[in-house]
Tab-separated table of C-alpha atoms and ligand atoms in Angstrom:
chain	number	residue	atom	x	y	z
A	1	UNK	CA	54.348	134.359	127.526
A	2	UNK	CA	53.551	136.717	124.856
A	3	UNK	CA	50.921	139.292	124.797
A	4	UNK	CA	48.658	137.194	122.278
A	5	UNK	CA	45.960	140.182	122.009
A	6	UNK	CA	45.368	140.235	118.424
A	7	UNK	CA	44.760	144.430	118.753
A	8	UNK	CA	47.124	145.349	121.212
A	9	UNK	CA	46.497	148.704	122.344
A	10	UNK	CA	49.332	151.357	122.223
A	11	UNK	CA	50.895	151.914	125.623
A	12	UNK	CA	52.795	155.141	126.192
A	13	UNK	CA	54.802	154.694	129.777
A	14	UNK	CA	55.447	157.591	131.352
A	15	UNK	CA	57.249	157.604	134.582
A	16	UNK	CA	54.391	158.398	136.984
A	17	UNK	CA	56.639	160.404	139.005
A	18	UNK	CA	56.848	163.221	135.825
A	19	UNK	CA	52.976	163.737	136.894
A	20	UNK	CA	50.952	161.978	134.731
A	21	UNK	CA	50.103	158.932	136.842
A	22	UNK	CA	47.150	159.301	138.951
A	23	UNK	CA	47.223	160.788	142.241
A	24	UNK	CA	49.038	158.749	145.248
A	25	UNK	CA	48.875	161.399	148.168
A	26	UNK	CA	47.398	158.699	150.071
A	27	UNK	CA	50.638	156.533	148.958
A	28	UNK	CA	48.047	153.447	148.019
A	29	UNK	CA	45.869	152.227	145.138
A	30	UNK	CA	44.107	149.223	144.190
A	31	UNK	CA	45.020	148.082	140.459
A	32	UNK	CA	41.980	146.242	139.397
A	33	UNK	CA	42.918	143.000	136.863
A	34	UNK	CA	41.304	143.053	133.286
A	35	UNK	CA	40.824	139.475	131.715
A	36	UNK	CA	42.740	139.001	128.865
A	37	UNK	CA	42.610	135.923	126.594
A	38	UNK	CA	45.640	134.438	125.371
A	39	UNK	CA	43.667	133.111	121.792
A	40	UNK	CA	43.011	129.894	120.563
A	41	UNK	CA	39.794	127.703	120.664
A	42	UNK	CA	40.038	126.427	124.238
A	43	UNK	CA	42.703	129.090	125.054
A	44	UNK	CA	43.289	129.948	128.914
A	45	UNK	CA	42.910	133.786	129.820
A	46	UNK	CA	44.752	135.721	132.115
A	47	UNK	CA	44.154	138.664	134.635
A	48	UNK	CA	46.404	141.663	133.768
A	49	UNK	CA	46.907	144.305	136.079
A	50	UNK	CA	49.972	146.219	134.797
A	51	UNK	CA	49.981	148.260	132.558
A	52	UNK	CA	46.733	149.666	132.805
A	53	UNK	CA	45.615	153.416	132.639
A	54	UNK	CA	45.930	154.467	135.860
A	55	UNK	CA	49.358	152.786	136.158
A	56	UNK	CA	51.978	152.158	133.891
A	57	UNK	CA	54.983	151.050	135.830
A	58	UNK	CA	55.919	150.105	139.408
A	59	UNK	CA	59.640	150.368	139.466
A	60	UNK	CA	60.717	148.924	135.930
A	61	UNK	CA	58.187	146.387	136.494
A	62	UNK	CA	55.872	147.250	133.624
A	63	UNK	CA	53.535	143.909	133.013
A	64	UNK	CA	51.679	141.682	135.376
A	65	UNK	CA	49.659	138.853	134.177
A	66	UNK	CA	48.556	136.126	136.522
A	67	UNK	CA	46.784	132.917	135.780
A	68	UNK	CA	45.121	129.941	137.004
A	69	UNK	CA	44.802	127.786	138.705
A	70	UNK	CA	43.747	126.722	135.315
A	71	UNK	CA	42.418	122.982	134.666
A	72	UNK	CA	44.331	122.134	131.200
A	73	UNK	CA	41.690	119.470	130.477
A	74	UNK	CA	39.581	122.056	130.050
A	75	UNK	CA	41.286	125.394	129.295
A	76	UNK	CA	44.013	123.587	126.889
A	77	UNK	CA	46.823	124.978	128.826
A	78	UNK	CA	49.699	127.322	127.497
A	79	UNK	CA	50.793	126.811	123.957
A	80	UNK	CA	52.741	129.893	123.366
A	81	UNK	CA	54.407	129.453	119.556
A	82	UNK	CA	57.902	131.333	119.128
A	83	UNK	CA	57.786	135.348	119.706
A	84	UNK	CA	59.885	138.110	119.930
A	85	UNK	CA	60.860	140.389	122.568
A	86	UNK	CA	63.030	143.418	122.772
A	87	UNK	CA	64.322	145.739	125.882
A	88	UNK	CA	62.680	144.088	128.715
A	89	UNK	CA	63.107	140.791	130.948
A	90	UNK	CA	60.589	138.272	131.384
A	91	UNK	CA	59.702	136.560	134.711
A	92	UNK	CA	58.174	133.365	134.618
A	93	UNK	CA	57.002	132.116	138.247
A	94	UNK	CA	54.702	129.255	138.776
A	95	UNK	CA	53.021	128.213	141.909
A	96	UNK	CA	51.581	124.635	139.900
A	97	UNK	CA	52.515	122.798	136.461
A	98	UNK	CA	55.364	123.014	134.317
A	99	UNK	CA	56.412	125.002	131.134
A	100	UNK	CA	58.696	124.125	128.669
A	101	UNK	CA	61.158	127.183	127.592
A	102	UNK	CA	62.799	127.327	124.225
A	103	UNK	CA	64.644	130.581	123.128
A	104	UNK	CA	67.224	131.601	120.405
A	105	UNK	CA	70.016	131.928	122.711
A	106	UNK	CA	69.972	127.990	122.892
A	107	UNK	CA	68.081	127.603	126.228
A	108	UNK	CA	66.044	124.193	126.942
A	109	UNK	CA	64.426	124.542	130.527
A	110	UNK	CA	61.500	123.373	132.384
A	111	UNK	CA	59.681	126.130	134.385
A	112	UNK	CA	58.651	124.917	137.619
A	113	UNK	CA	56.948	126.300	140.657
A	114	UNK	CA	59.235	127.838	142.929
A	115	UNK	CA	62.142	128.293	140.390
A	116	UNK	CA	62.970	131.689	138.826
A	117	UNK	CA	63.450	131.825	135.219
A	118	UNK	CA	64.629	135.091	133.966
A	119	UNK	CA	64.866	135.824	130.195
A	120	UNK	CA	66.768	139.126	129.248
A	121	UNK	CA	65.631	139.988	125.673
A	122	UNK	CA	68.355	143.147	125.666
A	123	UNK	CA	68.509	143.993	121.689
A	124	UNK	CA	65.923	140.719	121.009
A	125	UNK	CA	65.275	137.142	121.759
A	126	UNK	CA	62.463	134.949	120.655
A	127	UNK	CA	60.805	131.989	122.813
A	128	UNK	CA	58.561	129.394	122.783
A	129	UNK	CA	56.217	128.356	125.970
A	130	UNK	CA	54.428	125.018	126.280
A	131	UNK	CA	52.706	123.392	129.216
A	132	UNK	CA	53.970	120.169	129.721
A	133	UNK	CA	51.603	117.320	129.069
A	134	UNK	CA	51.641	115.942	132.806
A	135	UNK	CA	50.528	119.187	133.785
A	136	UNK	CA	47.031	119.258	135.041
A	137	UNK	CA	46.497	122.701	136.854
A	138	UNK	CA	48.705	125.659	135.477
A	139	UNK	CA	48.970	128.265	137.827
A	140	UNK	CA	51.320	131.074	137.878
A	141	UNK	CA	52.397	134.717	136.830
A	142	UNK	CA	54.239	135.872	133.689
A	143	UNK	CA	56.145	139.601	134.926
A	144	UNK	CA	58.189	142.037	132.547
A	145	UNK	CA	60.887	144.291	133.634
A	146	UNK	CA	61.695	147.433	131.319
A	147	UNK	CA	65.436	147.778	130.967
A	148	UNK	CA	66.909	150.792	131.174
A	149	UNK	CA	67.939	152.949	128.108
A	150	UNK	CA	71.501	152.890	128.792
A	151	UNK	CA	71.457	148.757	129.354
A	152	UNK	CA	68.448	147.851	127.143
A	153	UNK	CA	70.731	146.903	124.056
A	154	UNK	CA	72.613	144.005	125.779
A	155	UNK	CA	72.812	140.788	124.159
A	156	UNK	CA	70.188	138.365	125.166
A	157	UNK	CA	70.528	135.750	127.812
A	158	UNK	CA	68.448	133.342	130.360
A	159	UNK	CA	68.972	132.417	133.828
A	160	UNK	CA	67.335	129.990	136.324
A	161	UNK	CA	67.535	130.722	140.332
A	162	UNK	CA	66.066	128.591	142.936
A	163	UNK	CA	65.510	130.829	145.735
A	164	UNK	CA	65.656	129.128	149.473
A	165	UNK	CA	62.662	129.855	151.390
A	166	UNK	CA	63.083	131.497	155.152
A	167	UNK	CA	60.542	132.294	157.554
A	168	UNK	CA	59.955	136.113	158.886
A	169	UNK	CA	57.779	137.402	161.244
A	170	UNK	CA	55.595	133.824	160.682
A	171	UNK	CA	55.570	134.180	157.186
A	172	UNK	CA	57.454	132.078	154.220
A	173	UNK	CA	59.401	134.339	151.846
A	174	UNK	CA	61.175	133.317	148.885
A	175	UNK	CA	63.210	136.468	146.955
A	176	UNK	CA	63.607	135.454	143.489
A	177	UNK	CA	65.065	138.606	142.304
A	178	UNK	CA	66.840	141.461	143.986
A	179	UNK	CA	67.246	141.515	147.942
A	180	UNK	CA	65.193	141.544	150.826
A	181	UNK	CA	66.054	140.782	154.492
A	182	UNK	CA	69.335	140.165	153.795
A	183	UNK	CA	68.285	137.468	150.983
A	184	UNK	CA	69.776	137.957	147.600
A	185	UNK	CA	68.928	136.571	144.433
A	186	UNK	CA	71.948	135.860	141.949
A	187	UNK	CA	69.627	136.668	138.853
A	188	UNK	CA	70.758	139.721	136.986
A	189	UNK	CA	69.216	142.930	137.169
A	190	UNK	CA	69.756	146.572	135.302
A	191	UNK	CA	67.858	148.810	137.693
A	192	UNK	CA	67.152	148.308	141.594
A	193	UNK	CA	64.199	146.025	141.838
A	194	UNK	CA	62.737	143.156	144.193
A	195	UNK	CA	60.565	140.234	143.784
A	196	UNK	CA	59.695	137.942	146.355
A	197	UNK	CA	56.740	135.145	147.162
A	198	UNK	CA	55.150	135.823	150.323
A	199	UNK	CA	53.315	132.808	152.210
A	200	UNK	CA	51.514	133.779	155.187
A	201	UNK	CA	49.433	130.989	157.324
A	202	UNK	CA	45.996	132.379	158.605
A	203	UNK	CA	46.416	135.101	161.371
A	204	UNK	CA	49.513	136.067	160.440
A	205	UNK	CA	50.298	139.975	160.229
A	206	UNK	CA	53.749	140.553	158.366
A	207	UNK	CA	55.561	143.379	158.875
A	208	UNK	CA	57.983	143.576	155.879
A	209	UNK	CA	60.762	146.031	156.414
A	210	UNK	CA	61.223	147.290	152.274
A	211	UNK	CA	63.502	150.205	150.671
A	212	UNK	CA	61.666	153.363	151.297
A	213	UNK	CA	63.240	154.595	147.575
A	214	UNK	CA	61.295	151.773	146.134
A	215	UNK	CA	57.465	151.994	145.037
A	216	UNK	CA	55.980	148.517	145.485
A	217	UNK	CA	53.269	146.039	144.451
A	218	UNK	CA	51.350	143.445	146.099
A	219	UNK	CA	49.949	141.035	144.012
A	220	UNK	CA	47.522	138.769	146.028
A	221	UNK	CA	46.987	134.999	144.581
A	222	UNK	CA	45.138	133.546	147.278
A	223	UNK	CA	43.339	134.631	150.352
A	224	UNK	CA	41.937	138.074	151.308
A	225	UNK	CA	44.998	139.929	152.880
A	226	UNK	CA	44.862	143.763	154.050
A	227	UNK	CA	47.995	145.610	152.599
A	228	UNK	CA	48.900	148.580	154.997
A	229	UNK	CA	45.250	148.325	156.220
A	230	UNK	CA	43.469	147.877	152.708
A	231	UNK	CA	41.463	145.016	151.854
A	232	UNK	CA	43.110	143.612	148.736
A	233	UNK	CA	41.164	140.929	146.585
A	234	UNK	CA	42.348	137.975	144.631
A	235	UNK	CA	44.492	138.909	141.494
A	236	UNK	CA	44.160	142.787	142.660
A	237	UNK	CA	47.952	144.757	142.433
A	238	UNK	CA	48.093	146.998	145.866
A	239	UNK	CA	50.161	149.559	145.114
A	240	UNK	CA	52.435	151.506	148.103
A	241	UNK	CA	54.105	154.389	146.711
A	242	UNK	CA	57.719	155.219	147.975
A	243	UNK	CA	58.325	156.565	151.054
A	244	UNK	CA	56.790	153.274	153.220
A	245	UNK	CA	59.422	151.505	155.217
A	246	UNK	CA	57.502	148.874	156.488
A	247	UNK	CA	54.465	147.460	154.309
A	248	UNK	CA	51.944	145.264	156.709
A	249	UNK	CA	50.577	142.371	155.190
A	250	UNK	CA	48.099	140.817	157.312
A	251	UNK	CA	46.064	137.415	156.285
A	252	UNK	CA	42.961	137.040	158.439
A	253	UNK	CA	41.162	133.689	158.903
A	254	UNK	CA	42.822	132.327	155.714
A	255	UNK	CA	46.207	131.591	154.384
A	256	UNK	CA	47.528	134.159	151.829
A	257	UNK	CA	49.816	133.825	149.092
A	258	UNK	CA	51.054	137.151	147.295
A	259	UNK	CA	54.180	138.443	144.949
A	260	UNK	CA	55.981	141.152	146.212
A	261	UNK	CA	57.398	143.294	143.245
A	262	UNK	CA	58.940	146.945	143.644
A	263	UNK	CA	61.968	148.930	142.618
A	264	UNK	CA	63.449	152.303	142.347
A	265	UNK	CA	60.763	154.564	140.004
A	266	UNK	CA	62.469	153.980	136.525
A	267	UNK	CA	62.412	157.874	135.320
A	268	UNK	CA	62.516	157.084	131.878
A	269	UNK	CA	59.463	157.478	129.188
A	270	UNK	CA	58.805	153.999	127.463
A	271	UNK	CA	56.848	152.977	124.276
A	272	UNK	CA	55.745	149.458	124.614
A	273	UNK	CA	53.586	147.693	122.111
A	274	UNK	CA	52.823	143.916	121.914
A	275	UNK	CA	55.855	142.290	122.814
A	276	UNK	CA	58.509	145.225	122.126
A	277	UNK	CA	59.532	147.971	124.195
A	278	UNK	CA	61.441	150.696	122.908
A	279	UNK	CA	61.917	154.416	122.929
A	280	UNK	CA	59.993	155.581	119.843
A	281	UNK	CA	57.145	154.845	117.392
A	282	UNK	CA	59.858	154.459	114.755
A	283	UNK	CA	61.877	151.820	116.805
A	284	UNK	CA	58.792	149.978	117.489
A	285	UNK	CA	58.016	150.061	113.738
A	286	UNK	CA	61.718	148.813	112.684
A	287	UNK	CA	61.400	145.664	115.649
A	288	UNK	CA	58.005	144.720	113.859
A	289	UNK	CA	59.248	144.749	110.445
A	290	UNK	CA	62.563	143.100	111.547
A	291	UNK	CA	60.291	140.325	113.348
A	292	UNK	CA	57.857	139.849	110.288
A	293	UNK	CA	61.115	139.472	108.154
A	294	UNK	CA	62.458	136.649	110.469
A	295	UNK	CA	58.519	135.175	110.298
A	296	UNK	CA	58.938	134.903	106.815
A	297	UNK	CA	62.453	133.746	106.573
A	298	UNK	CA	61.497	130.910	109.091
A	299	UNK	CA	63.905	131.991	111.435
A	300	UNK	CA	67.528	133.200	110.499
A	301	UNK	CA	70.605	132.304	112.839
A	302	UNK	CA	71.839	135.600	111.779
A	303	UNK	CA	68.705	137.922	112.133
A	304	UNK	CA	68.257	140.185	115.275
A	305	UNK	CA	66.026	137.278	116.823
A	306	UNK	CA	67.932	133.998	115.810
A	307	UNK	CA	66.062	130.929	115.815
A	308	UNK	CA	64.263	128.401	118.411
A	309	UNK	CA	65.135	125.017	117.965
A	310	UNK	CA	62.818	122.474	118.944
A	311	UNK	CA	59.685	123.866	118.626
A	312	UNK	CA	57.222	121.793	116.401
A	313	UNK	CA	55.343	124.987	114.230
A	314	UNK	CA	55.551	128.019	112.869
A	315	UNK	CA	56.390	131.541	114.730
A	316	UNK	CA	53.818	133.999	115.710
A	317	UNK	CA	53.646	136.639	113.140
A	318	UNK	CA	53.453	140.590	114.665
A	319	UNK	CA	49.761	142.114	114.823
A	320	UNK	CA	48.999	145.035	112.637
A	321	UNK	CA	50.253	148.487	114.097
A	322	UNK	CA	47.626	150.541	115.214
A	323	UNK	CA	46.462	153.268	112.794
A	324	UNK	CA	47.693	156.180	115.233
A	325	UNK	CA	51.551	157.001	116.010
A	326	UNK	CA	52.907	155.496	118.922
A	327	UNK	CA	54.204	158.265	121.498
A	328	UNK	CA	55.674	158.072	124.863
A	329	UNK	CA	52.811	160.257	127.213
A	330	UNK	CA	54.109	163.185	128.536
B	1	MN	MN1	57.316	136.119	125.964
């Protein structure tokens, strides 16, 4: 989905290993969500745990929005007009409901629960997302992965991947990105990352072997688990620093559903504003200028962001830039 804030904050994302991040001496942090409305009169809101002041990145993962279960009759569901992205991949992951995706490389896909829909924006793409009329409950997550500098200008493309669930240590696991326990996703990544859904029945302790070079996040969708011995509430994102070779998730009295994200620390500074990721203020200004020109031209097959076909409505103009220079934190 889009970052639909009308006044998006400048977010300068520094690699936490450069020392600008919070202390991770304990190797564990709880990242608490903040509510962000998606705009419109009956709009649903999302719970955002990345980025935030305390932490900007987990591996190359740079954006975590969690939403629902959302009663569409009350909230109005999801209607996100065509909007651009640069320098990132979007991961759409649903627990309930269906969303129609259209983009400017000609993809027209239905996003369904348990299926990865991965859009690589690269040098620039635009897409729309609309919950289908028969969807009564919408529930899922929207995640972004920053592309490394060397590959961030690749041509945009879109992939679908349906992981086969498997049982391990009493849990059901779906590996939708990267590799875990010998299960591989075929979706393309540009840095070493992992993404998986974990489902634990009540009374289950999952001892999950993980890559000790990775840092990890566990987003709790449902239940009241402990992660490495720490209680984690719904919509909180538990952070586990590099160095851990096992992450222990215990469900306790009720079942748990969670998402695992992780990756090798990116080791780069990025500048993130609205739906763009770049490396400098000037680059973000240029992305915005180019997008606004495309919006005024009502989409241009030869433009940077191409054209979304089949969406009934106008594209989303970019908000105003803040009156401060966007620059990476150092
Ligand atoms: Mn989007």
